[in-house]
Structures are given as structure tokens and as C-alpha cells.
Amino acid sequence: MTSSFILIGMFSSLVALMLSGAGLAFVLGAIAFLSTIFIWGPNALIVTTLNTFETMTSESLMAIPLYVLMASILQKSGIIEDLYEAMEKWFGNLHGGLAIGTVVICTIMAAMTGVVGAAVAAMGILALPSMLKRKYHPPLALGAICAGGTLGILIPPSVVTIVYAITAQISIGKMFIAGIIPGIILAASYSIYIYVRARLDPTIAPINEDMADIPLGEKLRALKTLILPFFVIISVLGSIYAGIATPTEAAAVGVFGAILSSAISGRLKVDQLSQAAADTLRVTAMILWITIGARAFISVFVATGGADSILSFVQDLEASRWVVLAAMMFILILLGLFLDEIGIILLCVPVFLPIVKLLGFDPLWFGVLFMITAQMAYITPPFGYTLFYLKGVLPDHIGIGQVYRGVIPFFLIQVVVLILFIMFPQIVTWLPELGSAQLQ
Amino acid sequence: MLYAAQLVTRVNKLLFDSVKWVIFLIAGLMLFEVISRYTFTAPTSWAPELATLLFGPFFLFGGPYLLHIGGHVAVDIVSANAKGRTKLLLTALSMLLALVFGAILLRFSLPLAVSAFEYGETSYSGWNPVIWPAKAALPFAALLLILQALAELIVLFSGKETAQ
Amino acid sequence: QEKVTWRMQALWGGGTTPMLYEEKFAKRVSELTGGSFEITTFAGGQIVPSAQSFDAVRGGAFELMKTFDGYTAGKIPSHGFSSTVPFGFPEADMYEAWFYEAGGLDLAKKSYAPAGLTYVAPTVYGEEPLHSKVAIRTIADMNGLKGRFVGLAASVLADFGVAVSPLPTSEVYSALDKGLIDFADRGDVKANYEEGLHEVAKYLILPGFHQPTTATSYVANTAAYDKLSDQHRAALEVSAREVSGALRQNIMVDNAEYLAKFEAAGVEIIRLDAADIAQARVKAVASWEKAANGDDVALEMMNTQKDLMAQFGLL
Ligand code: NA
Ligand code: NA
């Protein structure tokens, strides 16, 4: 029972110190240090430093500054504002049109990277100012970015999916294909929700009446503002899917594309590059220092047996297969309260997968449920990395409370979609099975 | 004391303003690798590795100044409404946590960086560079974080604001 | 006697076959000591990233690790020779013979001692295959291809005209899929099949000359090791040697099973000519010498390996 004691101790001190308003990186780090000293011995403190060395040379995390830089250059050179203006001309009289457009851009972004921090921070920089400027209600705008930004876990390429596939010993390719349809269904559900919500309460996403009768000619002319953003998107997606670059390298291609676009549009200034670089360092340092603290926290939590009691609870559970499945999902969300997705996978997949197989569930299908649950864990208040990453790029007058309020409806949508996939597994499995049928 | 605090802040700001440009170098290195591999079938072993070696120092050196500008994400639900003495104590607590974090990172990373130097540790890759400079970035950044946390505490209890 | 509890971090993911053998190892140690020596096992990366275990054990965070010496070859040049040697011993039994019959074990202990670590025993097993999108039927066919290799293999294969990219392991599948590289090494036959490499590379090349044989090692913190009784130490050694043979035989059987699966998935298995590899081995010796980097223990390891290879008629 000591392990449940550790679990409770670490969790309650996390909540208490977090609420004190101290930097999250330091809260996580300090709890990790103190628990290490008390329950593992001071020698073990070295572990926290060793994890940092690994974080310092992570190729996949390097995608974060590169995508943030790309986003910041595009935003500072006004290319994105042009894009939102065009969107407004076309969809200005569609309820919640800009937020729906944001979800669409998030979905495209999800096909570029699987690093949640990169997508969310980049979208916070890109999309938020344009939506706020048009009087969108902050919680709606923030919720759309949080939910959309985490789609990258499910839609390939995705580091989390790779780690799951390797740990679960199923094909990475199949796992990738399996994520596509559920990802699109989630994106569509977010969009439908935004539309319905904005239609019921137009004050949260004001319709621009001036846009109602814009002549078609002007609308078509506005389309040319799409050229530059699309050029950047195609340079990134093209270099990934044509086999020219890894996803992280593609982000560097995207930076080059962004600089080129802002030069073409005649708005490239050294001052803007300097500001973009400062933004990038600010956001990257914020996310990566949290990562250092989180990694320290996770290794202590694992090594001292903090997770054991929860996991053995599932192992010993003798109930119907659906109850066990629900218990596993619930535990994923619970652990997601304070572990990152890679930590959750390393911890849970080896424990859960034998159970999943024993109960006769498909590991591929479970993988998709797992990824959706990981997304939910990412946006569940009070502790969700997406929420913090987004907070890091918010203007000062928007507090984290608004972010919390914004994500709750999207969380509920995820619950509904998750239940849908549990009830109809074919939605998840038909595409990868089609792919493997063709292979044979 | 106050002067020392301002000096620390100025040094960390200078570091932040210089290090931020490194991201263009990282992007350039990766782009160079893509071009030389794809166009010339001549991948380098050094460009991607140099990029990853720069990445750590890049984000680490941004941390100390971030503490000054309040850029480390925090849950501000309670602290935003706190006033007077409570607010002061909460801020002091948050700086103390940063101080503890930095102190322990420094205590445990310094010997590792020194040992990497003494071993002449290399990465054992095709390029095989020595890696102690990258490892040394951690104790260095931790030290600067400690100093910045101290600086913030000094300013906090002297009741004055420093210029950014 | 006094009860001892240790922590050990292994190299493998939880639930994988080699990890099961690490759990067997811990169980065996407990059995052999009447339950007076318990080792709690952790999967690779659960506490620290595998490549950082060396410093974690040195610092006393956990007492024992299963490591791959290649991770620390940048610190200790001899570790290139106690982990895997490109174009080295073609049979796992030969490599294990070097450890137990030709002084390899003592040299490995010597390499770890200055760091405050005690080398306990190796686990030795066979080759890892190569996966290619183009047919490689001779060593010369690699010339001009783009390949993914890390460690010493990266420099050796560069000497054979391969354009080497040191991509992360997690990128191998997509890099082959998208044609970023022509061929790659990754893990063993079973692991690579489970990762789906048959979907993205139509040729599997044997033997994996870049990694013909592999040794992973049990290494303990010397201060903790010195406190063990003779019985506990013996239990570690006996269990390690038992696991080495057991895992190797398991891999042998799995390889046969999974090679058949690769073939069933339409992958052509190419077996290179032994004479071709023997010729390449002579050329690789120059790279080995470069890797030894003038280090005494490394040179001693290399020379004892070369002597044994000569005795076996390999050089
Ligand atoms: Na993705
Ligand atoms: Na959460």
C-alpha cells in the first residue's frame, strides 16, 4: 500500500504547489527532487539530470522551435492575417466560420507534426490574434486551438503513435493509417459543435454583416492570399510525403518557406525576424523547461512504484470486459493528469496490452482509443500540457481559467466520439484492414 | 545588492537576445542536410548532429531570463487574485522553487559535465565530436537560473521594480 | 543472511521478449539465493534513457543495469569492441567464447573499473538483419546507396561507399517507406517484422554484417557489488550466463519463424557469400583500429579478437 501512499502524496503536493502560482516546470521539478530524497535516497537525484541530457538532444522535440518560428514569421509578416481576412470574406457569415477554419488549419498542422507542443504553440501564435481581433469569445477560440492542436497525436506522423506501435508490437504503418479516419471524425465533430454553438449564441462568434454581400469578384481576388500559406504547407507536407525529409527536417523546410513567403510578399524585415526568434525562444524554453521538470517527475513516480497500485487494480479487476476497458480508459485519463503521453505509454501499454488481448479486443483498435484518451488527458483541466503550452503564448489579460472553460465542451465531444468508436470498432479498423488486404 | 540583481538580469537578457538567433542556425543546418542528402545523395554526418547539439543550449539559456519576464507557465487562478503580503509570499515561494530546481540541477550536472570533459567523451557517431560543451550548458544554465531567482527575491523584498 | 534488494533498469520495452528474459534473470537470482537477493526490474527508459544508465548506476540511482556498451564507446573506446563489431565474429558462440575463453571478460571488467562500475557478465546473441528497398547481393552493391547506421557501423559503412544518415530509430520505418534512405539497420528479425518493415522494404539481407553478433552487459555499481556476499555474486554470474544462452536460443527459433513470415509477406531474403564478407572483414580492420583510438584496453580487446578470428580461420 506504500505505492498508493506515494501516488496520493505526489498528486496532492502537485495540486497544492501548482495552485500557489509557481512556474510549473519548477513545481514538477521540486516535487520530483523532494520525493526522490525522501523515498528513494539522495543518490537517485542524478536521474533527473540524466533525463535532461536526453531531452537536450531529442530530434523530435526540435520540431517545437522550428514550427513556432515558422508560425511566428508567417504571423509577423501579416500573411496569416491576410488568410483570416480571406476566410472572413468567404465564411464571414457562417456561424463560427473562423474557428472552424482554425480547426481545419489544425488538422493540416496535425499532418505535419505529431509533437503537440509544436502544433498548439504554433496555432496559438497563428490563429488566436486573428480570432480575438474579430471579437471571438476567448474560451471558444482557445478550446478550438487546444482540441485541434492535439489532433497531431492521432493523425500521422506522430511520435506517440510510433512509441505505442513499438511497445504494443504492431506495425507502425497500420497504426498510422488507423489514426486518419478517427482524426478526421474528431475534427468534423469539433467543427459541427462550433457551428451549432455559434448559431445558438452568435455573441461568442460574431458574424460580420459587412461580409454578407461581398461580390464574387472580390471573394475570388481574396483567394490569392491563400497562395503563400499554401506554398508553405505544401513545402512541409511535400517534403515529408515525397520522402525528402523527416518530420523535424520538414519543419526546417517550413521555416525557409515562411521566410521566402514573407520576402515575396515584400514584408520581410530583420526586425520581424528578430521578434520571431525571441518568440520562438520564449515558447521553446517554456515548453522544454516544463519537459525537464515533467521527466524528473515521471521517473521518480515510476521508480518508486507510484503507479503500481493503479495498474495492479486493473490487473486484478474481475469484471466484464467492458468494465475493464472503461477502467483502463479512466486510468489513462487519471495518469494523464500528471504524466506526459510517452510516460503513459511506457508505463501502461505493457500492463494493459496483455489484458486487452486476453479480453479479445483488437490492439490496433485499442491503440486508437489510447491516442484519443491521450488527447483527452492533454486537455483535461487542471493539469494538461496543451493548456499550459497555450497559456504560454496568450496575451496577459487572458488567464488560464478561460482556457479551462474553453476546453470542457471539446473534452465532452472526445468522450462521445470515444464511446462511438468503442461501440462501432469498424470505424477504426476498416481502413487499416483494407490496406493490409491489398498488401497480400 | 539591488545593483547585483540588475546586473544578473542584464546578463541573462543579453544571453537571451544572443541565443535566440541560434534557431536560424539550427534550421539552416537541417535544411542543408535535406538538400545534400536529397539532391546530392551526400548526407553529412555533422549537420544533423550539430543541430541537435545546439538545441539543448538554445532552450536552456532562454530559461533564466524567462523567469524574469514571467514566461514560465503557471496556474494563476489563485495568485492573480492575491494581494499584498499573500501575493509577496506566493511570489517568493515560486522563486524559491526555481532556486531549488536550479540548485539540484547544478549539483548533479556539474560532475557529469566535468567527467565528460575528463573522458574526452565523444558521441561515437560518424562525425564523433566531443560533447562536453553541450553537457556543460546544463550546469551553466542552472547557475544562471539560481542567480536570476536570487535577483528576483532581492528585488521583491526591496520593494522596487527593476527595469526590463 | 541479510536480505538485499536492488533495482535494475534493462534495455528493452516492457512486455517484449528480451525483457521477459530480464525478468527471468531477476527471478533466477532470487531462487538461487533462497529469496535473499531480490532485483526489481524496470524496462528501458522507464527511469532514465538507456544511453544514460551508465551515469545513473555510477551515481547510485539504481544498483544494476543491463546496458549496451556501444552507448558509452564515446567515453570508453574499448566499449566498441565489447558490444558489437561490424564484420566481427559471425557466430554468437564465437563472440561468447572470446568473453569466457580468450580474456574478453577480464578486459570488459578492466574497462568499467575506473568508473566505479563492475562488469558482471554479457548476454550474447546473433545478427541483426539489414532491410533494403533495392537488391544488395554483394558488399560492392552498397556503394552509392543511402543507408541508416549509427555508431561504429556508420563509419565502417561510409568506408564502403554508403552515404550514411544517422536517423533516429523511430524514423526508420517512415524513412524507408518514403524512400529517404535505401537501406537500414534497426533491431532483430522479430522486432523488425513487428514494426512492419516488410511493408516498406522488399529485401532482407543476411548476415547483418554491420552487426553480426551483439553483446549486452550486466553492470553493477561497484560500491553496492562489494557489499554482496560470495553467494549473491555467484548467483548474478550464473543467472547471467544462463540467460545469455536461453535468450540466444529463443532468438534463433524466433528468427526462423519470423524470416518465414517475411518471405510470406513477399520479402526476398538475400544471403551474402561468406567469402565476400571475409574479404570485407580485412578491409574493416582499418576502421577497427581507428575506433580503438590508441586506448590500451581497446587495443587489447581488438588484438585478442583478431587473434581468435585468425584461429577460427576468419582473418
Ligand atoms: Na501528426
Ligand atoms: Na490532463
Tab-separated table of C-alpha atoms in Angstrom, chain C residues 12-244:
chain	number	residue	atom	x	y	z
C	12	TRP	CA	14.061	-3.288	-23.573
C	13	GLY	CA	10.470	-2.159	-23.667
C	14	GLY	CA	8.050	-3.693	-21.148
C	15	GLY	CA	6.391	-6.880	-22.399
C	16	THR	CA	8.969	-7.611	-25.138
C	17	THR	CA	10.703	-10.987	-25.334
C	18	PRO	CA	14.152	-9.834	-24.175
C	19	MET	CA	12.503	-8.007	-21.274
C	20	LEU	CA	10.842	-11.263	-20.218
C	21	TYR	CA	14.317	-12.769	-20.058
C	22	GLU	CA	15.473	-9.934	-17.798
C	23	GLU	CA	12.566	-10.755	-15.509
C	24	LYS	CA	13.648	-14.414	-15.616
C	25	PHE	CA	17.140	-13.279	-14.701
C	26	ALA	CA	15.865	-11.479	-11.606
C	27	LYS	CA	13.706	-14.457	-10.664
C	28	ARG	CA	16.640	-16.844	-11.069
C	29	VAL	CA	18.850	-14.700	-8.826
C	30	SER	CA	16.146	-14.786	-6.185
C	31	GLU	CA	15.754	-18.575	-6.493
C	32	LEU	CA	19.466	-19.232	-6.291
C	33	THR	CA	19.791	-17.143	-3.144
C	34	GLY	CA	16.763	-18.534	-1.359
C	35	GLY	CA	14.961	-15.244	-1.803
C	36	SER	CA	17.678	-13.248	-0.037
C	37	PHE	CA	18.574	-11.225	-3.148
C	38	GLU	CA	15.670	-9.510	-4.889
C	39	ILE	CA	16.083	-7.436	-8.043
C	40	THR	CA	13.246	-5.172	-9.168
C	41	THR	CA	13.388	-4.801	-12.949
C	42	PHE	CA	12.476	-1.701	-14.924
C	43	ALA	CA	12.030	-1.526	-18.679
C	44	GLY	CA	14.424	0.521	-20.802
C	45	GLY	CA	13.859	4.258	-20.485
C	46	GLN	CA	11.441	3.951	-17.558
C	47	ILE	CA	13.785	5.639	-15.096
C	48	VAL	CA	16.450	7.142	-17.338
C	49	PRO	CA	17.010	6.890	-21.102
C	50	SER	CA	19.002	3.711	-21.801
C	51	ALA	CA	22.046	5.616	-23.018
C	52	GLN	CA	22.230	7.406	-19.638
C	53	SER	CA	22.126	4.273	-17.443
C	54	PHE	CA	25.931	4.329	-17.126
C	55	ASP	CA	25.907	7.558	-15.138
C	56	ALA	CA	22.772	6.588	-13.205
C	57	VAL	CA	24.428	3.409	-11.895
C	58	ARG	CA	27.677	5.268	-11.225
C	59	GLY	CA	25.720	7.803	-9.205
C	60	GLY	CA	23.910	5.038	-7.333
C	61	ALA	CA	20.374	5.766	-8.543
C	62	PHE	CA	19.993	2.035	-9.179
C	63	GLU	CA	22.497	-0.715	-8.467
C	64	LEU	CA	22.432	-2.735	-11.664
C	65	MET	CA	21.846	-2.070	-15.333
C	66	LYS	CA	21.521	-4.012	-18.488
C	67	THR	CA	23.372	-1.872	-20.968
C	68	PHE	CA	24.736	-1.903	-24.475
C	69	ASP	CA	28.398	-0.918	-24.238
C	70	GLY	CA	28.111	0.882	-27.577
C	71	TYR	CA	26.311	3.712	-25.726
C	72	THR	CA	29.496	4.559	-23.845
C	73	ALA	CA	32.002	3.874	-26.621
C	74	GLY	CA	32.391	7.645	-26.962
C	75	LYS	CA	33.687	7.734	-23.369
C	76	ILE	CA	35.489	4.407	-23.275
C	77	PRO	CA	36.797	3.358	-26.709
C	78	SER	CA	37.033	-0.327	-25.735
C	79	HIS	CA	33.257	-0.459	-25.409
C	80	GLY	CA	33.043	-0.527	-29.188
C	81	PHE	CA	34.629	-3.976	-29.020
C	82	SER	CA	32.620	-5.365	-26.113
C	83	SER	CA	29.237	-4.520	-27.710
C	84	THR	CA	29.261	-5.224	-31.441
C	85	VAL	CA	31.911	-5.074	-34.146
C	86	PRO	CA	30.952	-4.516	-37.789
C	87	PHE	CA	32.274	-7.513	-39.771
C	88	GLY	CA	33.301	-9.059	-36.417
C	89	PHE	CA	32.618	-12.607	-35.153
C	90	PRO	CA	29.995	-14.180	-37.416
C	91	GLU	CA	28.654	-16.573	-34.730
C	92	ALA	CA	27.349	-15.599	-31.301
C	93	ASP	CA	29.084	-18.634	-29.779
C	94	MET	CA	32.430	-17.381	-31.090
C	95	TYR	CA	31.875	-13.967	-29.550
C	96	GLU	CA	30.838	-15.502	-26.232
C	97	ALA	CA	33.952	-17.693	-26.439
C	98	TRP	CA	36.036	-14.535	-26.683
C	99	PHE	CA	34.481	-13.303	-23.425
C	100	TYR	CA	34.832	-16.529	-21.450
C	101	GLU	CA	37.846	-18.263	-23.057
C	102	ALA	CA	40.020	-15.553	-24.580
C	103	GLY	CA	40.172	-12.913	-21.858
C	104	GLY	CA	37.257	-10.752	-23.043
C	105	LEU	CA	35.506	-10.795	-19.670
C	106	ASP	CA	38.573	-9.571	-17.785
C	107	LEU	CA	39.118	-6.812	-20.305
C	108	ALA	CA	35.493	-5.747	-20.007
C	109	LYS	CA	35.866	-5.629	-16.214
C	110	LYS	CA	39.035	-3.605	-16.663
C	111	SER	CA	37.207	-1.117	-18.915
C	112	TYR	CA	34.492	-0.422	-16.327
C	113	ALA	CA	36.549	-0.476	-13.119
C	114	PRO	CA	37.893	3.114	-13.240
C	115	ALA	CA	34.312	4.436	-13.451
C	116	GLY	CA	33.372	2.702	-10.190
C	117	LEU	CA	31.393	0.056	-12.048
C	118	THR	CA	31.688	-3.716	-12.072
C	119	TYR	CA	31.083	-5.661	-15.255
C	120	VAL	CA	29.204	-8.807	-14.277
C	121	ALA	CA	28.585	-10.734	-17.477
C	122	PRO	CA	27.495	-10.370	-21.094
C	123	THR	CA	24.383	-11.616	-22.865
C	124	VAL	CA	25.497	-12.612	-26.336
C	125	TYR	CA	23.309	-13.191	-29.341
C	126	GLY	CA	23.457	-13.154	-33.112
C	127	GLU	CA	22.982	-10.840	-36.007
C	128	GLU	CA	20.540	-8.092	-36.781
C	129	PRO	CA	19.336	-8.075	-40.384
C	130	LEU	CA	19.513	-5.300	-42.955
C	131	HIS	CA	16.372	-4.122	-44.731
C	132	SER	CA	16.650	-2.698	-48.192
C	133	LYS	CA	14.463	-1.268	-50.931
C	134	VAL	CA	16.988	-2.349	-53.559
C	135	ALA	CA	18.651	-5.722	-54.014
C	136	ILE	CA	22.087	-5.856	-52.367
C	137	ARG	CA	23.729	-9.109	-53.493
C	138	THR	CA	27.374	-8.263	-52.868
C	139	ILE	CA	29.138	-5.917	-50.482
C	140	ALA	CA	30.102	-3.834	-53.509
C	141	ASP	CA	26.408	-3.237	-54.311
C	142	MET	CA	26.151	-0.906	-51.298
C	143	ASN	CA	28.399	1.630	-52.954
C	144	GLY	CA	26.464	4.833	-53.584
C	145	LEU	CA	23.343	3.811	-51.629
C	146	LYS	CA	21.812	5.856	-48.826
C	147	GLY	CA	21.819	3.921	-45.568
C	148	ARG	CA	20.841	4.443	-41.937
C	149	PHE	CA	23.504	3.357	-39.462
C	150	VAL	CA	24.716	4.512	-36.073
C	151	GLY	CA	27.860	4.013	-34.001
C	152	LEU	CA	30.932	2.341	-35.437
C	153	ALA	CA	28.883	0.800	-38.247
C	154	ALA	CA	28.270	4.335	-39.538
C	155	SER	CA	31.967	4.985	-40.119
C	156	VAL	CA	32.732	1.471	-41.373
C	157	LEU	CA	29.935	1.517	-43.943
C	158	ALA	CA	30.926	5.002	-45.045
C	159	ASP	CA	34.296	3.456	-45.925
C	160	PHE	CA	32.391	1.054	-48.188
C	161	GLY	CA	30.832	3.937	-50.127
C	162	VAL	CA	27.494	4.172	-48.285
C	163	ALA	CA	26.025	7.657	-47.821
C	164	VAL	CA	25.226	7.243	-44.132
C	165	SER	CA	22.404	9.120	-42.346
C	166	PRO	CA	22.270	8.668	-38.581
C	167	LEU	CA	18.454	8.842	-38.353
C	168	PRO	CA	16.759	8.088	-35.020
C	169	THR	CA	15.392	4.523	-34.649
C	170	SER	CA	11.854	5.839	-34.567
C	171	GLU	CA	12.285	7.277	-38.084
C	172	VAL	CA	13.467	4.054	-39.759
C	173	TYR	CA	10.033	2.842	-40.851
C	174	SER	CA	8.925	6.131	-42.403
C	175	ALA	CA	12.359	6.848	-43.865
C	176	LEU	CA	12.288	3.526	-45.742
C	177	ASP	CA	8.645	3.981	-46.628
C	178	LYS	CA	9.186	7.413	-48.136
C	179	GLY	CA	12.489	6.490	-49.777
C	180	LEU	CA	14.521	8.897	-47.671
C	181	ILE	CA	17.060	6.059	-47.439
C	182	ASP	CA	17.654	2.893	-49.486
C	183	PHE	CA	18.518	0.523	-46.653
C	184	ALA	CA	18.771	0.467	-42.895
C	185	ASP	CA	19.601	-1.438	-39.781
C	186	ARG	CA	17.165	-1.343	-36.873
C	187	GLY	CA	16.540	-4.254	-34.477
C	188	ASP	CA	16.386	-8.045	-34.632
C	189	VAL	CA	14.319	-10.024	-37.135
C	190	LYS	CA	11.259	-10.391	-34.927
C	191	ALA	CA	11.211	-6.792	-33.730
C	192	ASN	CA	11.595	-5.521	-37.283
C	193	TYR	CA	8.748	-7.691	-38.516
C	194	GLU	CA	6.540	-6.466	-35.709
C	195	GLU	CA	7.431	-2.906	-36.631
C	196	GLY	CA	6.240	-3.716	-40.171
C	197	LEU	CA	9.487	-3.290	-42.089
C	198	HIS	CA	8.232	-5.944	-44.566
C	199	GLU	CA	5.712	-3.346	-45.679
C	200	VAL	CA	8.389	-0.846	-46.676
C	201	ALA	CA	11.491	-2.839	-47.710
C	202	LYS	CA	11.262	-5.729	-50.156
C	203	TYR	CA	14.719	-7.166	-49.428
C	204	LEU	CA	16.121	-8.562	-46.216
C	205	ILE	CA	19.878	-9.059	-46.247
C	206	LEU	CA	21.683	-11.669	-44.183
C	207	PRO	CA	24.017	-11.861	-42.473
C	208	GLY	CA	23.761	-8.409	-40.944
C	209	PHE	CA	27.458	-7.761	-41.386
C	210	HIS	CA	27.129	-4.329	-39.728
C	211	GLN	CA	26.130	-6.128	-36.529
C	212	PRO	CA	26.914	-9.840	-36.992
C	213	THR	CA	26.935	-10.518	-33.244
C	214	THR	CA	25.843	-8.470	-30.248
C	215	ALA	CA	26.714	-8.386	-26.578
C	216	THR	CA	24.686	-6.548	-23.969
C	217	SER	CA	26.022	-6.377	-20.413
C	218	TYR	CA	25.017	-6.599	-16.796
C	219	VAL	CA	26.971	-3.904	-14.989
C	220	ALA	CA	26.739	-3.123	-11.276
C	221	ASN	CA	27.670	-0.207	-9.077
C	222	THR	CA	30.986	-1.284	-7.516
C	223	ALA	CA	30.196	0.039	-4.028
C	224	ALA	CA	26.969	-1.979	-3.999
C	225	TYR	CA	28.636	-5.001	-5.577
C	226	ASP	CA	31.418	-5.030	-2.984
C	227	LYS	CA	28.833	-5.400	-0.233
C	228	LEU	CA	27.419	-8.606	-1.766
C	229	SER	CA	28.200	-11.997	-0.308
C	230	ASP	CA	30.031	-14.527	-2.462
C	231	GLN	CA	26.811	-16.445	-2.880
C	232	HIS	CA	24.987	-13.383	-4.185
C	233	ARG	CA	27.783	-12.616	-6.624
C	234	ALA	CA	27.799	-16.185	-7.853
C	235	ALA	CA	24.035	-16.041	-8.322
C	236	LEU	CA	24.414	-12.971	-10.563
C	237	GLU	CA	27.072	-14.649	-12.688
C	238	VAL	CA	25.279	-17.975	-13.025
C	239	SER	CA	21.932	-16.386	-13.837
C	240	ALA	CA	23.512	-14.065	-16.384
C	241	ARG	CA	25.212	-16.904	-18.197
C	242	GLU	CA	22.005	-18.918	-18.153
C	243	VAL	CA	20.004	-16.043	-19.609
C	244	SER	CA	22.605	-15.439	-22.298
